[in-house]
Structure formats: structure tokens, C-alpha cells
Amino acid sequence: MLERPRTGKLEDTRLPDRDSLAHELRLLGAKSRPYRLMVGSKASTHHRDDVRFRVCSAALPPNALIRISDRTLITGPELTFLQLAANDDLDEVSLGLIACELCGTYVLDTSWDGLTNTDKPLTSVARIGSFLDQMPGTRGCRLARRALELAFDNSNSPMESALAMLLCAPRRYGGMGIAPARLNHPVRTADGTRYVDLAFPKHKVGLEYKGKEYHSIEASERDDRRQNKVVGSGMTILNVWHEDLKSRHLFDQLLRDLHRAMGIRLRRKDDFLYRQDVLRARLMPKGSERNGGSPYGKRAGSSGNGTFSEDELTDRIDDDQPLFDDLPHESETS
């Protein structure tokens, strides 16, 4: 779909009859009704129980919509992200994780490990930012911009996104604010290019995430040999296990080791430790997925105000209890 023509015009859109619409959207992968359709004016709406309408009166950038057929357009990933930010039930952290998925090489689904890896990203942080530049004053635009501060290109799994956010997000969100950083950073070695899960190129330090239930012995040996090649190129590599993110004590130890390897001093204040615990609690995956589950959720906090009690934080982090309901795959932005 990303290779198809783009447009920003809604004037020529018409509502197909019920059977034609159902057939076409079924071919596109729509699995539930009512269908969410965007139109250019209220005059284009009709009373039907199989559709819900969203009227878009703003001028759209020319790359906002993807033309699937002569009569069907879908929102591009950049406009979809902006519409999600306008829904009012997602905060910066949840939107930042969604941006990592849109700009990464994985898609959350219902498969055995909770995701499917893809050949290339749907978009990039820069392309989303450029799109927002063309929509100043639009509902959700300011929130979307703040969320992009937490997003990364080239993530290959939800837990890579979570790891990057914990270490690199601004401190006001509970991250460590370490920058610059890159996910799946290419490193030249004597045997060709190798990729580091999370790298800090300026300091020549990288992190390799091992997962909740690490791979087979054969896969582990292969990854260790790959890591040896990267280390041989002059980069220091630290291994990160699921427990390092789940346990407050082990995460603190990881931070000390990372800062020591980078040659920088670890500085934190008491009020920051609470924000850090809240962010870690939100980013831990649900269930027992191998590579990590969906960390997406609605606006944070069991009481709706983005806060947890100390007991709740201890339970949620150390016992790996689910925090939030999964974000539905169908949304108002389809």
C-alpha cells in the first residue's frame, strides 16, 4: 500500500453501496463493523448502520491519504498517528510506543509471540514530524509532537522500544535522557556489518537485549559470536535481560554499569526515582510473550491521573502484573 499514489483531497470521495464497501474493506483486512470513514463535508454522510463518519474540514497535506483504488482511500501512517493523538485517551508514552511501531520493523498482532517482523518501517520519526509541520493548530498536533520526543526509528520489537525509552526519554517522563542513541545501529566488522540493538555511538557503547525467555542454545551461541565481532571492532557491549528491566534493583545496577562504561556520572534525585518507576511499570509487557507483548495503554494511572501508590508500583514491576488493556487494533482513524 505504501507504494501506491498519495493525495490530500477528499472532494471526490463517494460512499459505495453496502455490499461493495464490505467486499472491498474485507479484502483490505477490515475485520469488524461499523467501518470508520472520513469525508470532506457533512453533505457526504448518510445514515447507515454499517459506517460511522468523521468529517475532516481541514486542508490535508498531499501525502496524507493513500489511494488504494479508484474509489477507496486510506489514511497514511502519519495522518493515522495524528488522529490517534486527537482521540484524548492516549498520552505521550502510549503514543511514543505507537510511533516506534510505525517507524520500526514489527507489527503487534495475535501470533504466538505477539508480533510479526516486517521488511521495512511504515514511516519515520522525521516524516511524521514533517507531516505535523504541515498541520499546525490541528487537534492533537501538540501532543503528537511531544510523543515524538520519545520515539525511535528502526526498532525491531516492543521491548527494544521500551529499553530505548527507559534510557533515552527526557527525564520529565522518567527516562534517563541519555543521547544520542540509535536502535539497530550498524557496526562495521572484519566479517561485514553487524547490528547492535541499542547503541550510543558517541561513547562506543551498545546494549543487546536477550529477551524474557532467551533463545535456544544454538541461537545464543550465534548471537554471542556476533557480539564478539562487534566487540572486536572497538565497541563495548552490555547484555540486558528481561529481569534487568523488571526488577528495580537490577535496573539500577544496569544503569550504573552503563554509565561506568560510558564514562559519565549517574545523577538522580528522589522525585525522579518515582517517575522512573512509573515509566518502567508502564513499559513492561503483558502476558508471557517471548519477545514482549503490547505495552500500549490509555492515559496512565490506575486512578486515571497517571499515578500509582508505592505498593502498586512494587507489585506491577516486580511481579510482572498487567497494567493496561491492550490498545484495540481497530480505531476511529481507519
Short mmCIF file of C-alpha atoms in Angstrom, two decimals:
data_model
loop_
_atom_site.label_atom_id
_atom_site.label_comp_id
_atom_site.label_asym_id
_atom_site.label_seq_id
_atom_site.Cartn_x
_atom_site.Cartn_y
_atom_site.Cartn_z
CA MET A 1 0.00 0.00 0.00
CA LEU A 2 2.87 2.41 0.73
CA GLU A 3 3.93 2.28 -2.93
CA ARG A 4 0.55 3.48 -4.17
CA PRO A 5 -0.24 7.12 -5.12
CA ARG A 6 -0.95 9.63 -2.38
CA THR A 7 -3.36 12.52 -2.21
CA GLY A 8 -4.78 15.05 0.22
CA LYS A 9 -8.13 15.59 -1.49
CA LEU A 10 -11.44 14.26 -0.21
CA GLU A 11 -13.75 16.13 -2.58
CA ASP A 12 -14.28 13.24 -4.99
CA THR A 13 -14.96 10.55 -2.39
CA ARG A 14 -18.34 8.81 -2.52
CA LEU A 15 -19.93 6.20 -0.30
CA PRO A 16 -20.19 2.81 -2.05
CA ASP A 17 -23.23 0.63 -1.57
CA ARG A 18 -23.25 -1.68 1.45
CA ASP A 19 -22.16 -4.89 -0.33
CA SER A 20 -19.42 -3.24 -2.40
CA LEU A 21 -17.99 -1.48 0.67
CA ALA A 22 -17.99 -4.68 2.72
CA HIS A 23 -16.29 -6.63 -0.06
CA GLU A 24 -13.56 -4.04 -0.64
CA LEU A 25 -12.77 -3.49 3.01
CA ARG A 26 -12.74 -7.21 3.68
CA LEU A 27 -10.03 -7.54 1.00
CA LEU A 28 -8.07 -4.79 2.81
CA GLY A 29 -8.22 -6.70 6.09
CA ALA A 30 -11.03 -4.89 7.93
CA LYS A 31 -12.41 -7.36 10.47
CA SER A 32 -15.23 -5.58 12.27
CA ARG A 33 -18.06 -3.13 11.82
CA PRO A 34 -19.05 -0.38 11.81
CA TYR A 35 -16.43 0.89 9.38
CA ARG A 36 -14.87 4.28 10.19
CA LEU A 37 -14.93 6.57 7.17
CA MET A 38 -13.58 10.10 6.76
CA VAL A 39 -15.41 12.53 4.48
CA GLY A 40 -14.86 16.11 3.39
CA SER A 41 -18.23 17.50 4.46
CA LYS A 42 -21.40 16.58 6.31
CA ALA A 43 -23.21 16.54 2.97
CA SER A 44 -21.30 13.34 2.16
CA THR A 45 -22.70 11.43 5.14
CA HIS A 46 -25.62 9.04 5.05
CA HIS A 47 -27.49 7.25 7.79
CA ARG A 48 -26.29 3.64 7.65
CA ASP A 49 -25.65 1.17 10.44
CA ASP A 50 -22.50 -0.24 8.79
CA VAL A 51 -20.49 3.01 8.85
CA ARG A 52 -19.51 5.84 11.18
CA PHE A 53 -18.32 9.13 9.75
CA ARG A 54 -15.63 11.63 10.69
CA VAL A 55 -15.83 14.94 8.88
CA CYS A 56 -12.44 16.46 8.02
CA SER A 57 -12.76 20.17 7.25
CA ALA A 58 -9.01 20.95 7.42
CA ALA A 59 -6.84 21.00 4.32
CA LEU A 60 -4.75 17.84 4.27
CA PRO A 61 -1.12 17.61 3.07
CA PRO A 62 -0.76 15.96 -0.35
CA ASN A 63 0.73 12.80 1.20
CA ALA A 64 -1.97 12.32 3.86
CA LEU A 65 -4.07 9.68 2.10
CA ILE A 66 -3.13 6.54 0.15
CA ARG A 67 -5.20 5.73 -2.94
CA ILE A 68 -5.99 2.02 -2.81
CA SER A 69 -8.40 2.01 -5.74
CA ASP A 70 -10.41 4.45 -7.86
CA ARG A 71 -12.89 4.95 -5.04
CA THR A 72 -11.04 3.92 -1.87
CA LEU A 73 -8.51 5.93 0.14
CA ILE A 74 -6.92 5.04 3.48
CA THR A 75 -5.17 7.30 5.94
CA GLY A 76 -1.39 7.17 5.69
CA PRO A 77 0.66 6.31 8.79
CA GLU A 78 1.46 9.97 9.52
CA LEU A 79 -2.18 11.07 9.48
CA THR A 80 -3.17 7.97 11.44
CA PHE A 81 -0.70 8.96 14.17
CA LEU A 82 -2.10 12.49 14.31
CA GLN A 83 -5.67 11.17 14.55
CA LEU A 84 -4.68 8.88 17.41
CA ALA A 85 -3.21 11.88 19.24
CA ALA A 86 -6.54 13.69 18.79
CA ASN A 87 -8.54 10.90 20.45
CA ASP A 88 -7.83 12.21 24.00
CA ASP A 89 -7.40 8.74 25.58
CA LEU A 90 -3.68 8.26 24.79
CA ASP A 91 -0.79 10.10 26.45
CA GLU A 92 2.78 10.77 25.30
CA VAL A 93 4.15 7.41 26.44
CA SER A 94 1.49 5.34 24.66
CA LEU A 95 1.76 7.46 21.53
CA GLY A 96 5.56 7.24 21.65
CA LEU A 97 5.33 3.45 21.62
CA ILE A 98 2.89 3.55 18.71
CA ALA A 99 5.33 5.82 16.84
CA CYS A 100 8.10 3.27 17.49
CA GLU A 101 5.94 0.58 15.90
CA LEU A 102 5.08 2.77 12.88
CA CYS A 103 8.76 3.68 12.48
CA GLY A 104 10.07 0.18 13.27
CA THR A 105 10.10 -3.26 11.71
CA TYR A 106 7.40 -5.01 13.74
CA VAL A 107 3.62 -5.06 13.93
CA LEU A 108 1.75 -6.19 17.04
CA ASP A 109 -0.74 -8.99 16.36
CA THR A 110 -2.25 -12.15 17.83
CA SER A 111 0.51 -14.57 16.78
CA TRP A 112 2.27 -16.81 19.29
CA ASP A 113 4.87 -14.19 20.25
CA GLY A 114 2.61 -11.15 19.88
CA LEU A 115 4.26 -9.58 16.84
CA THR A 116 5.28 -10.02 13.22
CA ASN A 117 8.51 -8.56 11.87
CA THR A 118 8.39 -6.62 8.61
CA ASP A 119 10.81 -5.81 5.83
CA LYS A 120 10.78 -2.05 6.36
CA PRO A 121 9.12 0.63 8.51
CA LEU A 122 5.84 2.25 7.53
CA THR A 123 7.28 5.72 8.12
CA SER A 124 9.96 7.51 10.15
CA VAL A 125 10.13 9.96 13.04
CA ALA A 126 11.33 12.65 10.61
CA ARG A 127 8.45 12.04 8.18
CA ILE A 128 5.87 12.22 10.97
CA GLY A 129 7.48 15.44 12.21
CA SER A 130 7.42 16.92 8.71
CA PHE A 131 3.75 15.98 8.36
CA LEU A 132 2.92 17.70 11.66
CA ASP A 133 4.70 20.82 10.40
CA GLN A 134 2.08 20.97 7.66
CA MET A 135 -0.82 20.70 10.14
CA PRO A 136 -0.17 23.49 12.70
CA GLY A 137 -3.01 24.13 15.10
CA THR A 138 -4.73 20.83 14.27
CA ARG A 139 -6.28 18.98 17.19
CA GLY A 140 -3.74 16.55 18.65
CA CYS A 141 -0.75 18.14 16.92
CA ARG A 142 0.96 19.42 20.09
CA LEU A 143 0.53 16.10 21.87
CA ALA A 144 1.84 14.24 18.81
CA ARG A 145 4.96 16.44 18.78
CA ARG A 146 5.65 15.73 22.45
CA ALA A 147 5.20 12.00 21.84
CA LEU A 148 7.79 12.07 19.04
CA GLU A 149 10.39 13.06 21.64
CA LEU A 150 10.04 9.51 22.98
CA ALA A 151 10.07 7.72 19.60
CA PHE A 152 12.87 5.96 17.71
CA ASP A 153 13.42 4.68 14.21
CA ASN A 154 14.33 1.05 13.39
CA SER A 155 13.01 -0.71 16.48
CA ASN A 156 12.67 -4.46 15.90
CA SER A 157 10.45 -5.33 18.87
CA PRO A 158 8.31 -3.73 21.60
CA MET A 159 10.97 -4.41 24.21
CA GLU A 160 13.65 -2.68 22.14
CA SER A 161 11.31 0.31 22.06
CA ALA A 162 10.79 0.08 25.83
CA LEU A 163 14.53 -0.23 26.50
CA ALA A 164 15.31 2.81 24.36
CA MET A 165 12.58 4.83 26.03
CA LEU A 166 13.73 3.95 29.55
CA LEU A 167 17.30 5.01 28.85
CA CYS A 168 16.80 7.88 26.42
CA ALA A 169 13.43 9.54 27.08
CA PRO A 170 13.57 13.01 28.69
CA ARG A 171 13.79 12.92 32.46
CA ARG A 172 10.43 14.61 32.91
CA TYR A 173 8.89 11.34 31.66
CA GLY A 174 11.11 9.12 33.83
CA GLY A 175 13.75 8.32 31.20
CA MET A 176 17.47 8.77 31.76
CA GLY A 177 17.84 11.29 28.92
CA ILE A 178 20.97 9.61 27.52
CA ALA A 179 21.63 10.80 23.98
CA PRO A 180 22.37 10.42 21.16
CA ALA A 181 21.23 6.82 20.72
CA ARG A 182 20.25 4.58 17.81
CA LEU A 183 18.31 1.35 17.60
CA ASN A 184 19.76 -1.48 15.47
CA HIS A 185 22.85 0.57 14.80
CA PRO A 186 25.12 -0.81 12.02
CA VAL A 187 28.72 -1.55 13.03
CA ARG A 188 31.41 -2.49 10.53
CA THR A 189 33.44 -5.54 11.49
CA ALA A 190 36.04 -7.68 9.76
CA ASP A 191 33.25 -10.09 8.76
CA GLY A 192 30.80 -7.48 7.48
CA THR A 193 28.14 -5.25 9.02
CA ARG A 194 26.62 -6.26 12.36
CA TYR A 195 23.74 -4.53 14.16
CA VAL A 196 23.57 -3.51 17.83
CA ASP A 197 20.11 -3.41 19.47
CA LEU A 198 20.66 -0.05 21.18
CA ALA A 199 23.87 1.87 20.59
CA PHE A 200 25.40 5.07 21.90
CA PRO A 201 27.84 5.72 19.03
CA LYS A 202 29.48 8.76 20.64
CA HIS A 203 30.59 6.64 23.60
CA LYS A 204 31.12 3.40 21.58
CA VAL A 205 28.80 1.51 23.93
CA GLY A 206 25.94 -0.79 22.94
CA LEU A 207 23.24 -2.87 24.59
CA GLU A 208 21.95 -6.28 23.45
CA TYR A 209 18.50 -7.28 24.72
CA LYS A 210 18.30 -11.01 25.50
CA GLY A 211 14.55 -11.33 25.96
CA LYS A 212 12.27 -12.79 28.61
CA GLU A 213 12.75 -16.39 27.53
CA TYR A 214 16.04 -16.34 25.70
CA HIS A 215 16.66 -18.31 22.52
CA SER A 216 17.86 -21.85 22.07
CA ILE A 217 21.47 -22.77 22.80
CA GLU A 218 22.26 -22.61 19.08
CA ALA A 219 20.77 -19.12 18.73
CA SER A 220 22.51 -17.97 21.90
CA GLU A 221 25.86 -19.18 20.61
CA ARG A 222 25.27 -17.45 17.27
CA ASP A 223 24.40 -14.16 18.97
CA ASP A 224 27.44 -14.41 21.25
CA ARG A 225 29.72 -14.88 18.25
CA ARG A 226 28.10 -11.90 16.54
CA GLN A 227 28.65 -9.88 19.70
CA ASN A 228 32.32 -10.90 19.76
CA LYS A 229 32.72 -9.44 16.26
CA VAL A 230 31.18 -6.15 17.38
CA VAL A 231 33.38 -6.00 20.48
CA GLY A 232 36.38 -6.66 18.26
CA SER A 233 35.51 -3.53 16.29
CA GLY A 234 36.06 -1.36 19.38
CA MET A 235 32.53 -1.14 20.84
CA THR A 236 31.73 -2.14 24.42
CA ILE A 237 28.64 -4.38 24.60
CA LEU A 238 26.44 -4.90 27.68
CA ASN A 239 23.80 -7.64 27.79
CA VAL A 240 20.32 -6.73 29.07
CA TRP A 241 17.91 -9.39 30.31
CA HIS A 242 14.18 -9.08 30.89
CA GLU A 243 14.76 -9.25 34.65
CA ASP A 244 17.04 -6.21 34.42
CA LEU A 245 14.02 -4.14 33.39
CA LYS A 246 11.54 -5.87 35.67
CA SER A 247 13.49 -5.59 38.94
CA ARG A 248 14.17 -2.18 40.46
CA HIS A 249 17.45 -3.41 41.96
CA LEU A 250 18.73 -5.00 38.72
CA PHE A 251 17.69 -2.00 36.65
CA ASP A 252 19.64 0.28 38.97
CA GLN A 253 22.65 -2.00 38.57
CA LEU A 254 22.27 -1.86 34.78
CA LEU A 255 22.25 1.94 34.89
CA ARG A 256 25.43 2.01 36.97
CA ASP A 257 27.20 -0.40 34.62
CA LEU A 258 26.08 1.59 31.56
CA HIS A 259 27.18 4.94 32.96
CA ARG A 260 30.51 3.47 34.02
CA ALA A 261 31.07 2.07 30.52
CA MET A 262 30.21 5.46 29.01
CA GLY A 263 32.43 7.34 31.44
CA ILE A 264 29.64 9.61 32.71
CA ARG A 265 28.29 10.18 36.20
CA LEU A 266 24.90 8.81 37.22
CA ARG A 267 22.76 11.62 38.66
CA ARG A 268 19.25 11.14 40.04
CA LYS A 269 17.01 12.81 42.59
CA ASP A 270 14.35 11.27 44.81
CA ASP A 271 11.42 12.70 42.85
CA PHE A 272 12.96 11.36 39.62
CA LEU A 273 13.11 7.82 41.03
CA TYR A 274 9.32 7.79 41.33
CA ARG A 275 8.84 8.98 37.73
CA GLN A 276 11.31 6.33 36.61
CA ASP A 277 9.36 3.59 38.44
CA VAL A 278 6.10 4.73 36.85
CA LEU A 279 7.63 4.66 33.37
CA ARG A 280 9.14 1.19 33.89
CA ALA A 281 5.83 -0.11 35.19
CA ARG A 282 4.04 1.17 32.11
CA LEU A 283 6.55 -0.24 29.64
CA MET A 284 6.68 -3.81 30.94
CA PRO A 285 4.81 -6.16 28.56
CA LYS A 286 1.66 -8.07 29.36
CA GLY A 287 1.47 -11.86 29.45
CA SER A 288 4.29 -14.31 28.74
CA GLU A 289 5.19 -13.31 25.19
CA ARG A 290 8.67 -14.32 24.17
CA ASN A 291 9.74 -11.06 22.61
CA GLY A 292 7.49 -8.83 24.65
CA GLY A 293 3.82 -8.01 24.38
CA SER A 294 1.86 -4.86 23.79
CA PRO A 295 2.86 -2.12 26.23
CA TYR A 296 0.32 0.29 24.75
CA GLY A 297 -2.28 1.65 27.11
CA LYS A 298 -4.63 4.51 27.70
CA ARG A 299 -3.81 7.55 29.78
CA ALA A 300 -1.69 6.37 32.65
CA GLY A 301 -2.65 5.51 36.18
CA SER A 302 -4.99 3.10 37.86
CA SER A 303 -6.99 6.04 39.15
CA GLY A 304 -6.90 7.88 35.82
CA ASN A 305 -4.47 10.58 36.97
CA GLY A 306 -1.19 8.96 35.94
CA THR A 307 -0.05 7.97 39.45
CA PHE A 308 0.49 4.73 41.37
CA SER A 309 0.94 4.07 45.04
CA GLU A 310 4.30 2.70 46.17
CA ASP A 311 2.71 -0.72 46.82
CA GLU A 312 1.16 -0.76 43.35
CA LEU A 313 4.49 0.06 41.74
CA THR A 314 6.27 -2.72 43.62
CA ASP A 315 3.61 -5.26 42.61
CA ARG A 316 3.48 -4.14 38.99
CA ILE A 317 7.22 -4.05 38.42
CA ASP A 318 8.46 -7.00 40.45
CA ASP A 319 5.53 -9.36 39.86
CA ASP A 320 5.07 -8.51 36.15
CA GLN A 321 1.33 -7.94 36.51
CA PRO A 322 -0.54 -6.40 33.56
CA LEU A 323 -1.04 -2.65 33.86
CA PHE A 324 -3.28 -1.63 30.99
CA ASP A 325 -5.69 -3.07 28.49
CA ASP A 326 -4.26 -3.64 25.01
CA LEU A 327 -4.94 -0.88 22.50
CA PRO A 328 -7.57 -2.18 20.06
CA HIS A 329 -6.32 -2.76 16.52
CA GLU A 330 -9.41 -1.04 15.13
CA SER A 331 -9.65 2.66 15.88
CA GLU A 332 -11.56 5.74 14.92
CA THR A 333 -8.85 6.58 12.38
CA SER A 334 -9.39 3.80 9.85
#
